[in-house]
Each structure stands twice: as C-alpha cells, then as structure tokens.
Tab-separated table of N, CA and C in Angstrom:
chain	number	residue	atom	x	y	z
A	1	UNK	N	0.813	-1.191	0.000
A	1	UNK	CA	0.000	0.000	0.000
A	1	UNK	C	0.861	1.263	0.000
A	2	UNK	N	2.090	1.091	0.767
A	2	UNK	CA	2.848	2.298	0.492
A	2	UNK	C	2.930	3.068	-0.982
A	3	UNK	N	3.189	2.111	-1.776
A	3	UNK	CA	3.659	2.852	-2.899
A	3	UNK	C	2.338	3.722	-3.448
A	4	UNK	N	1.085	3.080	-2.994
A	4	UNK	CA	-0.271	3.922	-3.497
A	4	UNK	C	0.188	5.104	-3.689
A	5	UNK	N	0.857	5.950	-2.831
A	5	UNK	CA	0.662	7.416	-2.953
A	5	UNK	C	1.923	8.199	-4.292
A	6	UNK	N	2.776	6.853	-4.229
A	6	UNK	CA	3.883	7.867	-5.040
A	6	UNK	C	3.542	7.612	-6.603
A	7	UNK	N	2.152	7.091	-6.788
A	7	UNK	CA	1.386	7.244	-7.918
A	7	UNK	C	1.107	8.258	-8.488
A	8	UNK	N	0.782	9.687	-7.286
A	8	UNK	CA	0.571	10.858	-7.725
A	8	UNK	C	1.388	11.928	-7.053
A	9	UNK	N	2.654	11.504	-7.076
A	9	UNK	CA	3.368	12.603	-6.922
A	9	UNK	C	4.982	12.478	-8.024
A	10	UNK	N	5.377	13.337	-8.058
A	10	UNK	CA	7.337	12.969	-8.559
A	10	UNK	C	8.255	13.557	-7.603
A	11	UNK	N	7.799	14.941	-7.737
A	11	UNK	CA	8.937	15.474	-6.786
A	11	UNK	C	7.888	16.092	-5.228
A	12	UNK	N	8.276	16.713	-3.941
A	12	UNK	CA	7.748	17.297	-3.363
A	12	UNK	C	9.102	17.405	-2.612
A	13	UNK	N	8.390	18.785	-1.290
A	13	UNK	CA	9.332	19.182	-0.516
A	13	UNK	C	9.874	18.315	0.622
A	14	UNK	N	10.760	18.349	0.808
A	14	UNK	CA	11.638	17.545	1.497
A	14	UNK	C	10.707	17.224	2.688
A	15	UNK	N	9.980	17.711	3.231
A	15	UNK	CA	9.314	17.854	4.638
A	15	UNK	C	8.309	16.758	4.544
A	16	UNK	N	7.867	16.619	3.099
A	16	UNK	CA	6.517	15.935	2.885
A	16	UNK	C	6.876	14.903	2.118
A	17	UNK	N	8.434	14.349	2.040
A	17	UNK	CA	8.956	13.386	1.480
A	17	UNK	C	8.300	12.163	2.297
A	18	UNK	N	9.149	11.721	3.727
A	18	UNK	CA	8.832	11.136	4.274
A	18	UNK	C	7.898	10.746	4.366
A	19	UNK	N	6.672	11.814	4.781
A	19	UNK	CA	5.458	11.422	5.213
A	19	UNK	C	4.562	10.708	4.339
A	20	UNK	N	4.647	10.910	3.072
A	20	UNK	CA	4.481	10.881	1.887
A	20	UNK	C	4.454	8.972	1.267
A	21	UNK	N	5.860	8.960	1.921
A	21	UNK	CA	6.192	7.414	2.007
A	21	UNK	C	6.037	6.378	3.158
A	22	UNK	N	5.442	7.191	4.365
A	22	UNK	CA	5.130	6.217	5.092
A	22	UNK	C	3.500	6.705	5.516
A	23	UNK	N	2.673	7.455	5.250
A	23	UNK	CA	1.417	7.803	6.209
A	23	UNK	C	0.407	6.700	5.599
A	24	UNK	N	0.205	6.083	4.630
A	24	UNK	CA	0.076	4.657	4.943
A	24	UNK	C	0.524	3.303	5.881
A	25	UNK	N	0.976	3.257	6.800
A	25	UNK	CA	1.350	2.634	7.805
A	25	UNK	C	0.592	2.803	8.545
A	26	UNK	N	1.051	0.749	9.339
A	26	UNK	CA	0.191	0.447	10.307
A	26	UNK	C	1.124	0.466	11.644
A	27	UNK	N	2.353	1.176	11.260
A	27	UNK	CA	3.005	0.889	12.281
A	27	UNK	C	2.534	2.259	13.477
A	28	UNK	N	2.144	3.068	14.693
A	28	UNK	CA	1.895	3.927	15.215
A	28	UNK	C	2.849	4.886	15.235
A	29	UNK	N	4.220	4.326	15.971
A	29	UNK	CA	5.547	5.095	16.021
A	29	UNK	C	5.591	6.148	14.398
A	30	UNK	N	5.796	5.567	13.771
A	30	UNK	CA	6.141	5.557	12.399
A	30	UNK	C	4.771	6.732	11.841
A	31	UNK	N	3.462	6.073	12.151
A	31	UNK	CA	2.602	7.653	11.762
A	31	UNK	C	2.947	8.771	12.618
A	32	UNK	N	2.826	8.676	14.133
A	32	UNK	CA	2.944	9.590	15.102
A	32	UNK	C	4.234	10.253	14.300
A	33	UNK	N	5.289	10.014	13.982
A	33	UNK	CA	6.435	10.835	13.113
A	33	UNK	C	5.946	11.415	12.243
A	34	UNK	N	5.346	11.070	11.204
A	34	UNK	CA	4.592	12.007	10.057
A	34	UNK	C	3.790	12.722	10.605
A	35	UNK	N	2.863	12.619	11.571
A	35	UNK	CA	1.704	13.947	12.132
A	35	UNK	C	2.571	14.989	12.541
A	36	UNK	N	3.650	14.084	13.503
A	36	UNK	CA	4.649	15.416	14.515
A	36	UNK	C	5.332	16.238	13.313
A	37	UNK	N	5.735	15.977	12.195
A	37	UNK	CA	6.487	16.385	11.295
A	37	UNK	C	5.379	17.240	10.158
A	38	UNK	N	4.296	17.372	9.968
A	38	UNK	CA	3.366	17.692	9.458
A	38	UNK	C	3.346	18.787	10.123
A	39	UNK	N	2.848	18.763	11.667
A	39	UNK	CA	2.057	19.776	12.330
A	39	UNK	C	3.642	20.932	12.577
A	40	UNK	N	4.409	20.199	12.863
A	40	UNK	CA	5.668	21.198	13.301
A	40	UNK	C	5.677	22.227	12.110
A	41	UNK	N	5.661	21.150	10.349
A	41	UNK	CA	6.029	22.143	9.332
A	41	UNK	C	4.646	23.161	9.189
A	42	UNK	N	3.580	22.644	8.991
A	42	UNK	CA	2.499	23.230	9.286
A	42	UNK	C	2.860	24.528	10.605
A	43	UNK	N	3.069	24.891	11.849
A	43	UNK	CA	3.297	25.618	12.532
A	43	UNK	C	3.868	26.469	12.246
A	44	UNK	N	5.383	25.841	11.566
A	44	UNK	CA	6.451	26.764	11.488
A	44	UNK	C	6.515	27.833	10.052
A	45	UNK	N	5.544	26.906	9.342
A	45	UNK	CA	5.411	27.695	8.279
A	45	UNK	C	4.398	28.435	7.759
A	46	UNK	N	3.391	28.812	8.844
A	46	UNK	CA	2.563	29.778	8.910
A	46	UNK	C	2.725	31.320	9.344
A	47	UNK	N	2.360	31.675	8.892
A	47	UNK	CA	2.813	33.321	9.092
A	47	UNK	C	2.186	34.160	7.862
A	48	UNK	N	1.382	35.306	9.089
A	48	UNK	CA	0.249	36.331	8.020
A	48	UNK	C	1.010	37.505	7.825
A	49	UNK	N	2.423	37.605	8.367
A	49	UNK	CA	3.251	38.914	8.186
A	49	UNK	C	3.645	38.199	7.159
A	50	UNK	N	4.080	37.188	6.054
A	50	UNK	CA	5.110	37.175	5.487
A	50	UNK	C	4.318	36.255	4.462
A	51	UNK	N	4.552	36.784	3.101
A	51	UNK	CA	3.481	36.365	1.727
A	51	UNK	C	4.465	34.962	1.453
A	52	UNK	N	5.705	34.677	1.572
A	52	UNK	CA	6.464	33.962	1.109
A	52	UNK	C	6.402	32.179	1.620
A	53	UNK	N	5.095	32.514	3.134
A	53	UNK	CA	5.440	31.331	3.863
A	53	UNK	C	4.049	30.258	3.333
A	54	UNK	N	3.849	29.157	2.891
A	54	UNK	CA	3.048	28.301	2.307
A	54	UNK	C	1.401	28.608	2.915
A	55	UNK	N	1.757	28.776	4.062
A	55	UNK	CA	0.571	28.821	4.906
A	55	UNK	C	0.012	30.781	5.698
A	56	UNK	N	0.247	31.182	4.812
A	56	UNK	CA	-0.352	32.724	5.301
A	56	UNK	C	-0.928	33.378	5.145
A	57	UNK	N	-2.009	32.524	4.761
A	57	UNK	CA	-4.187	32.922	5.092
A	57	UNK	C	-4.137	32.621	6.125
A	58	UNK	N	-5.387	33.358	6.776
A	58	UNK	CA	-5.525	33.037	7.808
A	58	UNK	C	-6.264	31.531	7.893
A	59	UNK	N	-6.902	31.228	6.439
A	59	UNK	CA	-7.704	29.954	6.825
A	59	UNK	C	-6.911	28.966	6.527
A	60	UNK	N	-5.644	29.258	5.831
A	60	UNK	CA	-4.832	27.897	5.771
A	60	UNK	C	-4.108	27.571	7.189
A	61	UNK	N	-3.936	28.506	7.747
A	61	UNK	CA	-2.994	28.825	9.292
A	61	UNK	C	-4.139	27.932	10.108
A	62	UNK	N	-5.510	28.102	10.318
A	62	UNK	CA	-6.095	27.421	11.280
A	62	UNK	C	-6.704	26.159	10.746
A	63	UNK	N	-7.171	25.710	9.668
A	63	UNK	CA	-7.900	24.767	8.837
A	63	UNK	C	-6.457	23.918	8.297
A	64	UNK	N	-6.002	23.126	8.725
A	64	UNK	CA	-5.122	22.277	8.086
A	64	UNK	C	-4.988	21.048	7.153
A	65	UNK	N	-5.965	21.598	6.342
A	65	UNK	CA	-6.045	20.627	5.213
A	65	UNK	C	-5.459	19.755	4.628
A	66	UNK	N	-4.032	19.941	4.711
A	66	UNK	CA	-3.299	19.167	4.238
A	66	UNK	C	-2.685	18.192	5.078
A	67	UNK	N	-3.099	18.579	6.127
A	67	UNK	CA	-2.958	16.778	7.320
A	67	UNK	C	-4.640	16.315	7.216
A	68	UNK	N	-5.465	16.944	7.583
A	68	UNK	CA	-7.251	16.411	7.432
A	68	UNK	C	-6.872	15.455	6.459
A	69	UNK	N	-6.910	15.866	5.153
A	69	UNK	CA	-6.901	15.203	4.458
A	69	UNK	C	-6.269	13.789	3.853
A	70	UNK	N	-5.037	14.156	4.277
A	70	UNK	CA	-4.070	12.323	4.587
A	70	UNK	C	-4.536	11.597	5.933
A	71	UNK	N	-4.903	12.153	7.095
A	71	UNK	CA	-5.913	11.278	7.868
A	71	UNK	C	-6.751	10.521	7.177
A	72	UNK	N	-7.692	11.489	6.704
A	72	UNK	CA	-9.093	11.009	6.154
A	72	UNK	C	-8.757	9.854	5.207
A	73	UNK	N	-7.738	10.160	4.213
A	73	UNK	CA	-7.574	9.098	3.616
A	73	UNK	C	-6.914	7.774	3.895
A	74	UNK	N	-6.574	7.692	4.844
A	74	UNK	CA	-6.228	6.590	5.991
A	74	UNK	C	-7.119	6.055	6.315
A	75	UNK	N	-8.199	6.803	6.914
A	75	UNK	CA	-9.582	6.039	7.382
A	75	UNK	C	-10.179	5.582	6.208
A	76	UNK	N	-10.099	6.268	5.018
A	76	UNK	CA	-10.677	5.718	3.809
A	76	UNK	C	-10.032	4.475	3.501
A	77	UNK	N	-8.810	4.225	3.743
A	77	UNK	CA	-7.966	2.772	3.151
A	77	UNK	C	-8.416	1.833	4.441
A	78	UNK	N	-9.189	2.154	5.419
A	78	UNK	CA	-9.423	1.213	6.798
A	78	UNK	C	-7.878	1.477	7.907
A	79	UNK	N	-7.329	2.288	7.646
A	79	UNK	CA	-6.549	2.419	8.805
A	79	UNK	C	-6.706	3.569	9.978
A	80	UNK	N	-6.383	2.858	11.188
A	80	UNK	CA	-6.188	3.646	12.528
A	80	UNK	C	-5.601	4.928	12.130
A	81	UNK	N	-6.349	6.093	12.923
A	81	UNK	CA	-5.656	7.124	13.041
A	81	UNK	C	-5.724	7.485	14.653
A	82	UNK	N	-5.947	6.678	15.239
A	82	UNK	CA	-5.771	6.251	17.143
A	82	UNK	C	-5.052	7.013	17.742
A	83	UNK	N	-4.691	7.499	18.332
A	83	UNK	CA	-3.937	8.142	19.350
A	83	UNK	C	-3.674	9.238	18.346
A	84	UNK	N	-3.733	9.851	17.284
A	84	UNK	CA	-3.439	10.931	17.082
A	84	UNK	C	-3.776	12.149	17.277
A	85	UNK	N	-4.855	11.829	17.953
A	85	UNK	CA	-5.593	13.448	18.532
A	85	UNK	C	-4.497	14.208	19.998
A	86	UNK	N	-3.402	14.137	20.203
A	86	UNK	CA	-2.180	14.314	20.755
A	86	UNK	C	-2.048	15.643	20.194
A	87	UNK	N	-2.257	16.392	19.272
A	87	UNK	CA	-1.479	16.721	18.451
A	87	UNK	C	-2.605	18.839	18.533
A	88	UNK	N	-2.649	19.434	19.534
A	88	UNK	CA	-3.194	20.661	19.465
A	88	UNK	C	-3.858	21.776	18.277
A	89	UNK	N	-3.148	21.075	17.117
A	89	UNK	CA	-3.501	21.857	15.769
A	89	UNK	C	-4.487	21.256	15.489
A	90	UNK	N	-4.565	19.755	15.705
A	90	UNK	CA	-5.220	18.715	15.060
A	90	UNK	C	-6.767	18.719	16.235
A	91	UNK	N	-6.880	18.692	17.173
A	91	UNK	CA	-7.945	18.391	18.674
A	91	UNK	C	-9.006	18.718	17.956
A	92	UNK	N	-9.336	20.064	17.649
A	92	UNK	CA	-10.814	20.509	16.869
A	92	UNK	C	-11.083	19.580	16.357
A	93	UNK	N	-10.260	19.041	14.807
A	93	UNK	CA	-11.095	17.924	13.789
A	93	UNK	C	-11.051	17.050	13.676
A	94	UNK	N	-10.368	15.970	14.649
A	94	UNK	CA	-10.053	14.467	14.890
A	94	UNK	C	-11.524	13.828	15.008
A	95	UNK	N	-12.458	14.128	15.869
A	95	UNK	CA	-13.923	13.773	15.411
A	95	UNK	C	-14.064	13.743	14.661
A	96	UNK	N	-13.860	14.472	13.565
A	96	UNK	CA	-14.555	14.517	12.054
A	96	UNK	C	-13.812	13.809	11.135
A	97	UNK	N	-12.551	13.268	11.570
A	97	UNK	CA	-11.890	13.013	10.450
A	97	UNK	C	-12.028	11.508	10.410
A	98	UNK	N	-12.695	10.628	11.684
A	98	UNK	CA	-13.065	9.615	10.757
A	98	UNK	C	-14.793	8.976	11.434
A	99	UNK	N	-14.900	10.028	10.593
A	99	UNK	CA	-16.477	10.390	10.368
A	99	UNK	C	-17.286	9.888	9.421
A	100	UNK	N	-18.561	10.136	9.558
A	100	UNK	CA	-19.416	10.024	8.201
A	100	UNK	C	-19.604	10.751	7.072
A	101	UNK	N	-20.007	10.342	6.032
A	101	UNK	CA	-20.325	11.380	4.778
A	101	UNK	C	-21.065	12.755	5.674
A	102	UNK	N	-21.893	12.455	6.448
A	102	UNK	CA	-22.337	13.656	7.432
A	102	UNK	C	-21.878	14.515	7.760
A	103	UNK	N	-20.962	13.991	8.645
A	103	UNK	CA	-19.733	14.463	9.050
A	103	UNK	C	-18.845	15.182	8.043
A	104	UNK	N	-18.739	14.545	7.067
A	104	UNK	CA	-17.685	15.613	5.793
A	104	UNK	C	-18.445	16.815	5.287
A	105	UNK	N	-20.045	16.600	5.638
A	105	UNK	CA	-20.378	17.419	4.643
A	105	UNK	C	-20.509	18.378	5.794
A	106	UNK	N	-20.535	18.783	7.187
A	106	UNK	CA	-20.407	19.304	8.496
A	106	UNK	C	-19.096	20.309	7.889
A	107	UNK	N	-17.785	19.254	7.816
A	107	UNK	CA	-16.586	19.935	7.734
A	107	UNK	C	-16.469	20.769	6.760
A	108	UNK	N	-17.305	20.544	5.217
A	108	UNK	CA	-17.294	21.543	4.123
A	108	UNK	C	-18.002	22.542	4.297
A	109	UNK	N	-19.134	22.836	5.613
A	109	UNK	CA	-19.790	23.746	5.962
A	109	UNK	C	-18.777	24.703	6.636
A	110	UNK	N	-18.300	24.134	8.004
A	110	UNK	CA	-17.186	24.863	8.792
A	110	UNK	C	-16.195	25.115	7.856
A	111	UNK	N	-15.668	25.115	6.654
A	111	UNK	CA	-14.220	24.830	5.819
A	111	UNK	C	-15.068	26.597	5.309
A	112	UNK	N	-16.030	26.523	4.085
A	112	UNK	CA	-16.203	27.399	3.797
A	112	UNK	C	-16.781	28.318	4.389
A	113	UNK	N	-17.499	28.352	5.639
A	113	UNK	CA	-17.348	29.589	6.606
A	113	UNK	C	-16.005	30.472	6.902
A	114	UNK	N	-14.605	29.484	7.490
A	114	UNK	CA	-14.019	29.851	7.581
A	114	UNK	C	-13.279	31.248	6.222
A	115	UNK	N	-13.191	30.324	5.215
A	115	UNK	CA	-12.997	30.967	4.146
A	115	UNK	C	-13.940	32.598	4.077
C-alpha cells in the first residue's frame, strides 16, 4: 500500500517526502512521526506577516487541510488514526476526520465559513 501514494506525486518538498512514504502505515511510532512532522512544518510555516510562507491565510494557518486530508484518507484505506488526537492543531477535527459522509459534509460547511 505504500507505494499507493507515489502514484501521484514525482517530486515534493523535502518535509513531505517522508510522510508521503510512510502515512500509509500500520506501524503507530512511524505515523505519530509524520503527524509530529506535518504539524511542526504546518506551525512553522505559517505566518500572516510574510506572503512567502506556504501557509499565510488566515484559513490555511487554522484549517489544516493538508494533514485532514491524509488522515481522512487513511480512514478511507481502513486504517487507525488512534492516538493521534495528541497533536493541538489537530484536537478541533479528529472527530470529524473519521467520520461520516455527514460528518464531511459538516466539515465543508465549517471549511467554507471559515474561508
């Protein structure tokens, strides 16, 4: 299942290499590294003073889509995302993320409010 993902990618940033190649895993250690490494780059690279940093909307800074979404698709392949609600960026949407179609369509309500 690993390789599923490098179906749709070639190159990416070094940060999202890793994760990239393992957030399919059933191992915990091994995800808990990709969330911690997600949310850190996610953190560190938010900033509304500075146009240059990936994340500096305000709705990309609080809405983290780009971890939601490799969760979600974890729960979509049937895997644990267990103990990852650890993680302060993440606490708000860990309910939702392995949720029902209900539930998603909840999060596209809150997603485009935010917006």
């Amino acid at each position: 299942m690993k390789d599923s993902l490098s179906l749709f990618y070639k190159e990416c940033i070094p940060a999202y290499s890793y994760v990239l190649d393992n957030i399919l895993t059933n191992d915990t250690t091994i995800l808990h590294k990709c969330i911690d490494d997600l949310v850190e780059f996610h953190i560190n690279k938010s900033k509304i003073t500075d146009l240059t940093y990936p994340f500096h909307k305000e709705q990309w800074i609080y809405f983290p889509i780009e971890i939601i979404s490799l969760l979600v698709l974890r729960s979509r392949f049937g895997l644990s995302n267990q103990g990852v609600n650890n993680q302060s960026l993440l606490d708000f949407f860990m309910p939702y993320i392995n949720g029902s179609p209900q539930i998603e369509g909840l999060m596209l309500t809150i997603f485009n409010k935010i917006l």
